[in-house]
CSV table of C-alpha atoms and ligand atoms in Angstrom, one decimal:
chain,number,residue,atom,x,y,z
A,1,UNK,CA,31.8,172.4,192.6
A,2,UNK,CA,32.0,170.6,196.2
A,3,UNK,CA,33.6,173.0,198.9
A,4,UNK,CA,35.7,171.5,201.4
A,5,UNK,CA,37.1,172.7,204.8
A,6,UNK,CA,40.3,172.4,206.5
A,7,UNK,CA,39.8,168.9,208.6
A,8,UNK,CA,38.4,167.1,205.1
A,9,UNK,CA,41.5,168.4,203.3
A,10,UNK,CA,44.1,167.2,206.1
A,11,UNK,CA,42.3,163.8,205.4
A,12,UNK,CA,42.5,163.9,201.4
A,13,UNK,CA,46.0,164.5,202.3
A,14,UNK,CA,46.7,161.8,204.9
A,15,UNK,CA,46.9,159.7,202.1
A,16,UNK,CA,50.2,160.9,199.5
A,17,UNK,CA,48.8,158.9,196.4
A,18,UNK,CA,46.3,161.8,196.5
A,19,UNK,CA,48.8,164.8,196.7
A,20,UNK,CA,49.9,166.1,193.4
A,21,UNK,CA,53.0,169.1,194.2
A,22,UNK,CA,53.4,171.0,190.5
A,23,UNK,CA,54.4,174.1,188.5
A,24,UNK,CA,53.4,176.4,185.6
A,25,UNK,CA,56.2,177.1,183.2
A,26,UNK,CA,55.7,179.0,179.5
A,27,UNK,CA,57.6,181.6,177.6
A,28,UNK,CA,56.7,184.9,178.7
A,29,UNK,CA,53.0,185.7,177.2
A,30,UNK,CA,52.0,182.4,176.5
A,31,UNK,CA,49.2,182.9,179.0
A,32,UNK,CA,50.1,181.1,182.2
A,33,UNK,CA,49.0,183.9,184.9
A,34,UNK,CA,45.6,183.5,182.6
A,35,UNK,CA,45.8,179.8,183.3
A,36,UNK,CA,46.8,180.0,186.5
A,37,UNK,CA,43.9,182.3,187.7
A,38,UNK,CA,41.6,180.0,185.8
A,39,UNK,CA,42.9,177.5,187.9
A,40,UNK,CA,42.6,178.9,191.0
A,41,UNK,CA,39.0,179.8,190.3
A,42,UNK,CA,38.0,176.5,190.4
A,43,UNK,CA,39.5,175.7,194.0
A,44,UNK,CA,36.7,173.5,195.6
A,45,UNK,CA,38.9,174.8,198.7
A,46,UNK,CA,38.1,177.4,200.9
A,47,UNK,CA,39.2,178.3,204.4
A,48,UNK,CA,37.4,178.5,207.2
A,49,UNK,CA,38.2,182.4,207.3
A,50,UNK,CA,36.3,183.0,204.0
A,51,UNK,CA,34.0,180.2,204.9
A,52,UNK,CA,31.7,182.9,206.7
A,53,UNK,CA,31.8,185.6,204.3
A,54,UNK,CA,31.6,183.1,201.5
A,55,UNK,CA,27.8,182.1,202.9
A,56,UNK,CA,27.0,185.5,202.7
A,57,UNK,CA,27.5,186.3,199.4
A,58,UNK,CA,25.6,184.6,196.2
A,59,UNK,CA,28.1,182.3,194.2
A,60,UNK,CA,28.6,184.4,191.6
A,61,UNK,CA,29.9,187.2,193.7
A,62,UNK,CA,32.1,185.0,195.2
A,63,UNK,CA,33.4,183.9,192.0
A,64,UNK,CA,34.0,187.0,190.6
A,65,UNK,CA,35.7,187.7,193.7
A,66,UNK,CA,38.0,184.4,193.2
A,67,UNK,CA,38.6,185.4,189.5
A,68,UNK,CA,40.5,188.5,190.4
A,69,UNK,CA,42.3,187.3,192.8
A,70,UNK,CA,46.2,187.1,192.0
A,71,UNK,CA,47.8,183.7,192.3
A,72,UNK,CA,50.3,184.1,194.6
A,73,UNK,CA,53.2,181.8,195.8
A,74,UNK,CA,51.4,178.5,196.4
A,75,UNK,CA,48.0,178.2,195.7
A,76,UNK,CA,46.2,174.6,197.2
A,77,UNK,CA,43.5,173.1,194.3
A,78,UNK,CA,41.2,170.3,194.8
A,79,UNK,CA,40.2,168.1,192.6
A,80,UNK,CA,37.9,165.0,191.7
A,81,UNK,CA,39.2,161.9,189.4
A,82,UNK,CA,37.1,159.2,188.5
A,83,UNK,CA,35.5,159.5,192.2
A,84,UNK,CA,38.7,160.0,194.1
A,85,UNK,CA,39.7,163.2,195.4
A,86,UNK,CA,43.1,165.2,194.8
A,87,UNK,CA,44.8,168.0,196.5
A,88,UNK,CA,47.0,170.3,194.1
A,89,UNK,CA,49.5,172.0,194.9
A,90,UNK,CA,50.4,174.6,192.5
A,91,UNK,CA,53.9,176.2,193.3
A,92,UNK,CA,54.7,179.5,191.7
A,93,UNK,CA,57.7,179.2,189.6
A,94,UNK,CA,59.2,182.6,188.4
A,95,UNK,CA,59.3,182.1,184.6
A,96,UNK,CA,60.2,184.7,182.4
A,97,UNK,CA,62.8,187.7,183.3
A,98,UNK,CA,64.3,186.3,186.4
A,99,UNK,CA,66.5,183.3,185.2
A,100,UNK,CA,68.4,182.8,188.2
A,101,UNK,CA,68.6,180.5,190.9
A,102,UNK,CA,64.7,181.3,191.8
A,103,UNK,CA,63.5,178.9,188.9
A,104,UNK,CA,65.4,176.2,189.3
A,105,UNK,CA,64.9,176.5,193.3
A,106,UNK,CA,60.9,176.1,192.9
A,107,UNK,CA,61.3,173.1,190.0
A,108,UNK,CA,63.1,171.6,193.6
A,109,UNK,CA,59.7,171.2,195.0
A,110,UNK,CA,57.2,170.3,192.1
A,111,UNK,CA,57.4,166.7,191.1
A,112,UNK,CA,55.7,168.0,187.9
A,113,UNK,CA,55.5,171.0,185.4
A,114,UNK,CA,52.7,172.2,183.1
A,115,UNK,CA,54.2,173.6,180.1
A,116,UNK,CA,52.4,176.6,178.4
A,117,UNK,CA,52.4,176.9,175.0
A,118,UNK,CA,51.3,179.6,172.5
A,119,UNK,CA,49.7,177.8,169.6
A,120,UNK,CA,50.5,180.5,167.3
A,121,UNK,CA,54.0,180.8,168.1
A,122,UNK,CA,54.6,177.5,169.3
A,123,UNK,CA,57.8,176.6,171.6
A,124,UNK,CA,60.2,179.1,171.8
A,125,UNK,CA,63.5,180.4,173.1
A,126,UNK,CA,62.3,180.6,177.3
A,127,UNK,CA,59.6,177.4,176.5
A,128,UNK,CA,63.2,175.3,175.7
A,129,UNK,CA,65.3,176.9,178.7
A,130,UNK,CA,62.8,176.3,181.4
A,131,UNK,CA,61.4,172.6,179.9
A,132,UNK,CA,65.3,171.7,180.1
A,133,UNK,CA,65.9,172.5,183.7
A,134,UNK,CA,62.5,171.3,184.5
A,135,UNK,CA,64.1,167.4,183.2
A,136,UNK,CA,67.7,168.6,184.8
A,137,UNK,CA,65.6,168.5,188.1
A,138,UNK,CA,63.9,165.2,187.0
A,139,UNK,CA,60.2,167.3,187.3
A,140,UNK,CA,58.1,165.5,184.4
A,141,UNK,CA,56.7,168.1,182.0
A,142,UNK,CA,53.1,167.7,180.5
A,143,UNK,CA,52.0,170.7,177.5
A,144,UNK,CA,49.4,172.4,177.0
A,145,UNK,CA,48.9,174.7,174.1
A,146,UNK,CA,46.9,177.7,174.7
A,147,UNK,CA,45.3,180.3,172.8
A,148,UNK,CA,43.3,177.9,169.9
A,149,UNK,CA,41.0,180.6,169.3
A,150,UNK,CA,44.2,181.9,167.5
A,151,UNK,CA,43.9,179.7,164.8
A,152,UNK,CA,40.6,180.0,164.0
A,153,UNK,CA,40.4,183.6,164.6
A,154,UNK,CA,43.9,185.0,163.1
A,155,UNK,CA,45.0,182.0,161.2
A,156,UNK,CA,41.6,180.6,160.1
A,157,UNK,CA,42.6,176.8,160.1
A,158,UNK,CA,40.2,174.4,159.5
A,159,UNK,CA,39.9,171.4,161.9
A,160,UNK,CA,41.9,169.1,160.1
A,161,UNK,CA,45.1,171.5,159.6
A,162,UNK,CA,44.3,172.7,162.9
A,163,UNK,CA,45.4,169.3,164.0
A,164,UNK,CA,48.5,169.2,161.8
A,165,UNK,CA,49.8,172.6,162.9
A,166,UNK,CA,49.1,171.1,166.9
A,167,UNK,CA,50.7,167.8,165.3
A,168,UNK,CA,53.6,169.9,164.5
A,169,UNK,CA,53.9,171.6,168.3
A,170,UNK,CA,54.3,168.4,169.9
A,171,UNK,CA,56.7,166.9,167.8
A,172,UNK,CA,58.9,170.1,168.5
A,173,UNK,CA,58.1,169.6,172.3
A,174,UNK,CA,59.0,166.0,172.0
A,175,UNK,CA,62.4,167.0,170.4
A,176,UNK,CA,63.5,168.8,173.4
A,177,UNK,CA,62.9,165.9,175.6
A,178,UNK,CA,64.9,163.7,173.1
A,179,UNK,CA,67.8,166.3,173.5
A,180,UNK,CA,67.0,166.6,177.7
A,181,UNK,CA,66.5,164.3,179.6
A,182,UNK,CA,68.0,161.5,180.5
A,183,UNK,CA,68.4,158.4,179.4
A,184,UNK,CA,65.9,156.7,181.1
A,185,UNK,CA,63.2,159.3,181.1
A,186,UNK,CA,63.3,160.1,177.1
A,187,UNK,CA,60.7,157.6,176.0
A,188,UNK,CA,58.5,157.6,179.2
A,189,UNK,CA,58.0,161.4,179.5
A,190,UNK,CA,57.2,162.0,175.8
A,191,UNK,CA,53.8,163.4,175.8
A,192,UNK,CA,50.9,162.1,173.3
A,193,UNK,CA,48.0,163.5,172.3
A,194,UNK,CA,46.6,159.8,172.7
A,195,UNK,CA,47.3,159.6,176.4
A,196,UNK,CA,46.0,162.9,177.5
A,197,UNK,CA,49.6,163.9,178.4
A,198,UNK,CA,49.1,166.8,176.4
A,199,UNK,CA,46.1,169.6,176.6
A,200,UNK,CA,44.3,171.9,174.3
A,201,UNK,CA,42.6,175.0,174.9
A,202,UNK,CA,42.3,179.3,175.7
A,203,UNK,CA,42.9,179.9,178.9
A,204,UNK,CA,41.0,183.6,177.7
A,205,UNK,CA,37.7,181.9,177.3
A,206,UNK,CA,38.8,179.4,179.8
A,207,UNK,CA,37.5,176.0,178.2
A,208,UNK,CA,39.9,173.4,177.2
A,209,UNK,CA,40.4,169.3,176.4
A,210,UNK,CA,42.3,166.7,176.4
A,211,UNK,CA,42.1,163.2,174.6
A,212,UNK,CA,40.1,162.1,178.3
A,213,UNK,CA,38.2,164.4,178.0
A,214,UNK,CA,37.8,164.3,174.4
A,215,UNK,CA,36.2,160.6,175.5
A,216,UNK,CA,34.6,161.2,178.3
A,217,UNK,CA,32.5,164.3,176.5
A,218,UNK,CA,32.9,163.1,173.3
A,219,UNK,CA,34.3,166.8,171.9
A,220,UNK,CA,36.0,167.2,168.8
A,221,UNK,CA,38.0,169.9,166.9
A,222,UNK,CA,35.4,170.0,165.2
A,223,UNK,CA,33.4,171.6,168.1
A,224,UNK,CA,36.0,174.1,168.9
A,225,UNK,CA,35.6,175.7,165.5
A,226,UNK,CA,32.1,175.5,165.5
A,227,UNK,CA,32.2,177.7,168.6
A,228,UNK,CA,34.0,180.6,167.1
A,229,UNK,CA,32.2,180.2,164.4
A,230,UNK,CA,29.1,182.8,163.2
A,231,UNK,CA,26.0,181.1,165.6
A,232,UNK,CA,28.7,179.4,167.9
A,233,UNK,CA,28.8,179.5,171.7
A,234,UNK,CA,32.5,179.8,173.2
A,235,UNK,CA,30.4,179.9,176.9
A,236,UNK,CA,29.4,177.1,176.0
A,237,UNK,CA,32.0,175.4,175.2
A,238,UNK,CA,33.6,176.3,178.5
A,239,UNK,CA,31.1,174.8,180.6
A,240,UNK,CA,31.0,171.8,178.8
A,241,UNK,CA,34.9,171.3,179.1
A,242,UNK,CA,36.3,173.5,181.6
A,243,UNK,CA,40.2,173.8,181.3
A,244,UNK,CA,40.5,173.4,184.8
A,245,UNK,CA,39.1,169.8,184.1
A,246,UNK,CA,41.5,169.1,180.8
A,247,UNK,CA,44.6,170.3,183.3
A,248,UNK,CA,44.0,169.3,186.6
A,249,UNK,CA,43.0,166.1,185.0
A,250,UNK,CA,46.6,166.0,183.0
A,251,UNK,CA,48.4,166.5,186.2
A,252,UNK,CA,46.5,163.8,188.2
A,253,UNK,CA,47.2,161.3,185.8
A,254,UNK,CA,50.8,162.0,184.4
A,255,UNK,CA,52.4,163.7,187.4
A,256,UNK,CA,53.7,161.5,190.0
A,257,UNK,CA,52.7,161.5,193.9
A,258,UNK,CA,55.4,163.2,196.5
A,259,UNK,CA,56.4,159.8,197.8
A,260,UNK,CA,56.9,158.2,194.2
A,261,UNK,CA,58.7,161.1,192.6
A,262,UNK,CA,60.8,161.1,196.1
A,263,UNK,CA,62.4,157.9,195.2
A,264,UNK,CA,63.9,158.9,191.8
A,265,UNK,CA,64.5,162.9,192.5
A,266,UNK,CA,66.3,162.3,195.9
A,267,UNK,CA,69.4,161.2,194.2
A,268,UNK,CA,69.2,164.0,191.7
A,269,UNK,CA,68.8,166.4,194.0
A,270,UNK,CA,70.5,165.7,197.2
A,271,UNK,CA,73.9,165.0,197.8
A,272,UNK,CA,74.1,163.2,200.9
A,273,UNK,CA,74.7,159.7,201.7
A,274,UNK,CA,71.0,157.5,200.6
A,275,UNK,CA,72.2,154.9,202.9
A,276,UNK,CA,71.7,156.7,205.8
A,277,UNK,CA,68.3,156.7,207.7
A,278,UNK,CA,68.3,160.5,206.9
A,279,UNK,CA,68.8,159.1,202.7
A,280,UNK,CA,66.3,156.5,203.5
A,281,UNK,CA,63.5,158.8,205.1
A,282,UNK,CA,63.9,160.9,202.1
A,283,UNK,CA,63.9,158.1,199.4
A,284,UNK,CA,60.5,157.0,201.0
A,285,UNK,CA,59.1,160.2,201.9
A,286,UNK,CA,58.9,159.3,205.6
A,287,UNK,CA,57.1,160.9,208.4
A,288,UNK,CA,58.4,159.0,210.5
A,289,UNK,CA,62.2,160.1,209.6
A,290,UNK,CA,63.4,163.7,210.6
A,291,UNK,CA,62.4,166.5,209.5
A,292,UNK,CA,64.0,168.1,206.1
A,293,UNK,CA,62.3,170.9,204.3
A,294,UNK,CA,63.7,172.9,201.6
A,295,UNK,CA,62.8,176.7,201.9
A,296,UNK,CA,61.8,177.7,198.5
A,297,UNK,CA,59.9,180.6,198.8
A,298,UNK,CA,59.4,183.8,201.6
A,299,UNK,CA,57.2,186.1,201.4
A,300,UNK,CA,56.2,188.5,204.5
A,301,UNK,CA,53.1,189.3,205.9
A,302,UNK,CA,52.3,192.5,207.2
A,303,UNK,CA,50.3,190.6,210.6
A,304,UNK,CA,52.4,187.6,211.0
A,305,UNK,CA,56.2,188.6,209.4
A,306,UNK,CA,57.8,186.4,207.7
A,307,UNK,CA,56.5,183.5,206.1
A,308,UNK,CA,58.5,180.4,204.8
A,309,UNK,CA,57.1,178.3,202.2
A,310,UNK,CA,58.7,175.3,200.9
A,311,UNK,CA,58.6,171.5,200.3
A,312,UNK,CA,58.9,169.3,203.1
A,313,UNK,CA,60.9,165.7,201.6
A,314,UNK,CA,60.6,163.8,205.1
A,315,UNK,CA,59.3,164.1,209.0
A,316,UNK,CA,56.6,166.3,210.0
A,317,UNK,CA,56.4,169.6,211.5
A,318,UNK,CA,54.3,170.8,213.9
A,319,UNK,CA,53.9,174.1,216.1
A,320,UNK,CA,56.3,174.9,218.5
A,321,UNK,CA,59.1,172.9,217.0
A,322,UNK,CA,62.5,173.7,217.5
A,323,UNK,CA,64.4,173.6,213.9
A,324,UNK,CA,67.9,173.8,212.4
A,325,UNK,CA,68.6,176.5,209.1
A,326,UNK,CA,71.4,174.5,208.4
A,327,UNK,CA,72.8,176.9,205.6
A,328,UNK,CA,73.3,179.7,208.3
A,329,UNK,CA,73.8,177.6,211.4
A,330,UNK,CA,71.0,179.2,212.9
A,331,UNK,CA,68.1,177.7,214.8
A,332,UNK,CA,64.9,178.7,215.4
A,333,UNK,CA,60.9,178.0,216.6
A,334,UNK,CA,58.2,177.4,214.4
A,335,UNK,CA,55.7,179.5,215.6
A,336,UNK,CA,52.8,177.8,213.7
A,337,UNK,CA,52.4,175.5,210.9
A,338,UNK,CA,50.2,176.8,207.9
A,339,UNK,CA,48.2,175.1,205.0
A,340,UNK,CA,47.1,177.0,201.9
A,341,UNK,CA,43.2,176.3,201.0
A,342,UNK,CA,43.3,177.9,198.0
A,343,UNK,CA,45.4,180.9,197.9
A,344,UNK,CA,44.5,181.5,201.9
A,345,UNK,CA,46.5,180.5,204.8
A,346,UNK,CA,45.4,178.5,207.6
A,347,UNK,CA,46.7,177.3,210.5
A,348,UNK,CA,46.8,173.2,210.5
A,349,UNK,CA,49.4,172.7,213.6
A,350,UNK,CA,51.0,169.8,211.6
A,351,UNK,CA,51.9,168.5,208.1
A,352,UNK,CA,53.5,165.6,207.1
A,353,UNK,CA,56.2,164.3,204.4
A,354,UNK,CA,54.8,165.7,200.6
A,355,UNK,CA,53.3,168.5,201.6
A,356,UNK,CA,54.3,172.5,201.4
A,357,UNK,CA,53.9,173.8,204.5
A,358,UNK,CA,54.1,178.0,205.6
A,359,UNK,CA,55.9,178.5,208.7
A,360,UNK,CA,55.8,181.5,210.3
A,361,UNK,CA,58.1,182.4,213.4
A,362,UNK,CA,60.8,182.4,211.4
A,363,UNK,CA,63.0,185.3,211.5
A,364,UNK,CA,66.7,184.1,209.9
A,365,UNK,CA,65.1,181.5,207.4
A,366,UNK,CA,66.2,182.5,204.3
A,367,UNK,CA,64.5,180.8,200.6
A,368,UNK,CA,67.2,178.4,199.6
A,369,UNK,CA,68.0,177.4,202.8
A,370,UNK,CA,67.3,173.9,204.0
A,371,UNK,CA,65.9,173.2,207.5
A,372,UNK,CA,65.9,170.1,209.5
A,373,UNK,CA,64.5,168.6,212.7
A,374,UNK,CA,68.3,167.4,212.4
A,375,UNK,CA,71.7,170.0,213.1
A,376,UNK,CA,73.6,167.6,210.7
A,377,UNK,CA,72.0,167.1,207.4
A,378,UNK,CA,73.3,167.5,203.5
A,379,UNK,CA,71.6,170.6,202.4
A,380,UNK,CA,69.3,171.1,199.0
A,381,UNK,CA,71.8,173.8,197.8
A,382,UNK,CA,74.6,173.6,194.9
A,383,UNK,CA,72.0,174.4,192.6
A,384,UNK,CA,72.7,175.0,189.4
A,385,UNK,CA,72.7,179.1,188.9
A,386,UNK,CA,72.0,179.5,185.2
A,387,UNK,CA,73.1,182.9,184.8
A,388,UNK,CA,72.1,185.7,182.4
A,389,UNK,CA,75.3,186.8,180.2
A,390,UNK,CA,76.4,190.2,181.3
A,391,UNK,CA,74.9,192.9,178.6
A,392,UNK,CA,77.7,195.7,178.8
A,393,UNK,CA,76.5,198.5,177.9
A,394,UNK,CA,79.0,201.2,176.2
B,401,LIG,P1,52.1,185.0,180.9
B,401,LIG,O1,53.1,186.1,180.6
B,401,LIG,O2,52.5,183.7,180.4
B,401,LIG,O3,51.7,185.0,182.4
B,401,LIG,O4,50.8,185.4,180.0
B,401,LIG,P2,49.4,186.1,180.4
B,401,LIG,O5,48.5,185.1,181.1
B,401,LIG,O6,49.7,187.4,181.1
B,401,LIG,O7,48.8,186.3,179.0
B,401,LIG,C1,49.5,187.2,178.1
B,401,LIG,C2,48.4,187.8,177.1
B,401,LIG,O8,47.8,186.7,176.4
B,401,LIG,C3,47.3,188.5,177.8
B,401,LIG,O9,47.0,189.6,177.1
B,401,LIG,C4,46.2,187.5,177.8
B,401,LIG,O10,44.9,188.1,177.9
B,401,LIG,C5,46.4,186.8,176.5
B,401,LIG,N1,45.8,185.4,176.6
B,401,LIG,C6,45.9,184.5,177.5
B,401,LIG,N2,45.3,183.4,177.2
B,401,LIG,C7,44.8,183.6,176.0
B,401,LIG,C8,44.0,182.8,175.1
B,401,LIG,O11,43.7,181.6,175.3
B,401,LIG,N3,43.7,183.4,173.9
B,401,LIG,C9,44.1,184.6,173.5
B,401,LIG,N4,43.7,185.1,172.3
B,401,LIG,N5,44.8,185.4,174.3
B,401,LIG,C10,45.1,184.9,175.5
């Protein structure tokens, strides 16, 4: 794994072809905080604070260090596709328990969703309700089905019913895209084993595959059961097809860049008028065009207070700037841009159209809210609440 520091990512990033802006989504259990650390582990980012320290300390260490680290509300990835490089970002979005507005506000700034699936139990209930807001917010889903040691551990499939029963997920996966989304999305964002839009793997022993990499490798089925089997080398396995690779390669290729998903979410999203140059700059993801971030996220820092993370659909912000929270009527100053590299924040002074910035400074901004360069701007609210029925208990 290459490491890269701050200035090298703001270049990756210059480009938007080369920013991918997605979100984990499964039924509680189905393993994505195990997937998401997995993930984060393989960063090829770190920040010039850890740079130091990371020098010191043998790679191992540091891995070990990375590995227990919790992902937290945005995590920044990069990756390397057939020689071009990608930067990830990987946007918490609250899955199981809380299905309020909070999912449905961080589907808002993914473009994409990876889909968690429990091979043994397949989709269920929450796997259905978060897939269908996912397409209500036009975010293409991908799967991946974890836990395959399952199979051949409790269920003891052979290879070839091994495929039938994974045969069998998809189709039920594919069902709820027939039933969700719209009309012009139903055939496109089917997934297929046969063009890697859909993954394989244990996020426990952290290997998995895709039909790329299936090519690329050349890995079977037949190698995953020979790993678990007496004599077999699950270790292996994992260095051979790292998930990281089977996912990060799924999202590279089947999720769309900020500025092309821009063009067909916009309308979904926004409400205002696309004619106008404030419509336009968001259509095209312009940096050019004011500034219009939606706040999906805050967390608070103990050092720097309160820190707002969201996506920003058009302008740039920079230090300093003077900005409108146009839910509240409030204003306020961005004390300083932020970047994540990995799951650290830096300060970058500026980001552009695509990306999600952290802003701290502030105080009234609220996550929700939409804030603009602009007093006069349609806001990214009238979401959607889906609602929890009201248990009353006697
Ligand atoms: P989440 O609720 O979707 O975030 O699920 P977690 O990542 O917390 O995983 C739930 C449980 O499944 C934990 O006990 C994990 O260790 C376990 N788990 C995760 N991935 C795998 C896997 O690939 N295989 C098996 N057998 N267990 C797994």
């Amino acid at each position: 794994m290459k490491y890269k520091a701050t200035e090298q990512i703001l270049k990756i990033i210059g480009d938007k072809s080369r920013i991918r802006n997605f979100g984990v989504i499964a039924h509680v259990d189905h393993g994505k905080t195990t997937m998401s650390d997995s993930l984060l582990a393989s960063s090829g980012i770190i920040s010039p604070s850890v740079a130091g320290q990371a020098l010191a300390l043998d790679s191992m260490k540091l891995e070990q260090d990375r590995q227990m680290t919790i992902v937290q509300a945005n995590v920044t990835l990069l990756y390397e596709k057939d020689d071009k490089e990608y930067v990830i970002n990987m946007i918490d979005t609250p899955g199981h328990i809380d299905f309020t507005g909070r999912v449905t506000r961080s589907l808002r700034a993914i473009d994409g969703a990876v889909v968690v699936s429990d091979s043994v139990e397949g989709i269920m209930t929450q796997t259905e309700t978060v897939t269908r807001q996912a397409l209500e917010e036009r975010v293409r889903p991908v799967l991946y089905i974890n836990k395959i040691d399952r199979l051949i551990k409790e269920l003891r499939l052979p290879p070839d019913k091994m495929q039938e029963w994974l045969l069998e997920i998809i189709t039920n996966f594919n069902r709820l895209i027939d039933i969700y989304a719209e009309p012009e999305y139903k055939e496109k964002w089917k997934v297929s084993i046969q063009d890697g839009s859909v993954s394989f793997g244990s996020a426990k022993d952290k290997w998995g595959f895709n039909a790329d990499v299936m090519k690329k490798k050349g890995i079977s089925f037949k190698d995953i059961y020979e790993a678990y089997s007496e004599g077999g080398d699950v270790k292996k396995l994992a260095e051979r097809a790292p998930l990281y690779d089977a996912v990060l390669g799924m999202v590279v290729k089947h999720h769309p860049a900020p500025d092309v998903a821009q063009k067909y979410r916009i309308p979904k999203i926004w409400k205002g008028d696309l004619d106008s140059d404030i419509g336009k700059a968001l259509l095209n993801c312009d940096d050019n065009g004011p500034a219009v971030m939606m706040i999906v996220n805050m967390t608070v820092d103990p050092a720097a207070g309160p820190v707002a993370i969201g996506r920003l659909f058009s302008g740039r912000l920079k230090d300093g700037d003077r900005i409108h929270l146009i839910d509240s009527k409030r204003e306020g100053r961005i004390q300083s841009v932020n970047f994540f590299m990995g799951n650290q924040r830096e300060m970058v002074g500026e980001l552009a159209a695509g990306n999600i910035p952290a802003l701290l400074g502030l105080e009234h901004a609220r996550a929700g809210q939409t804030l603009s360069s602009v007093s006069t701007v349609n806001t990214f609210e009238g979401i959607q609440y889906v609602s929890e029925p009201v248990v009353q208990i006697a």
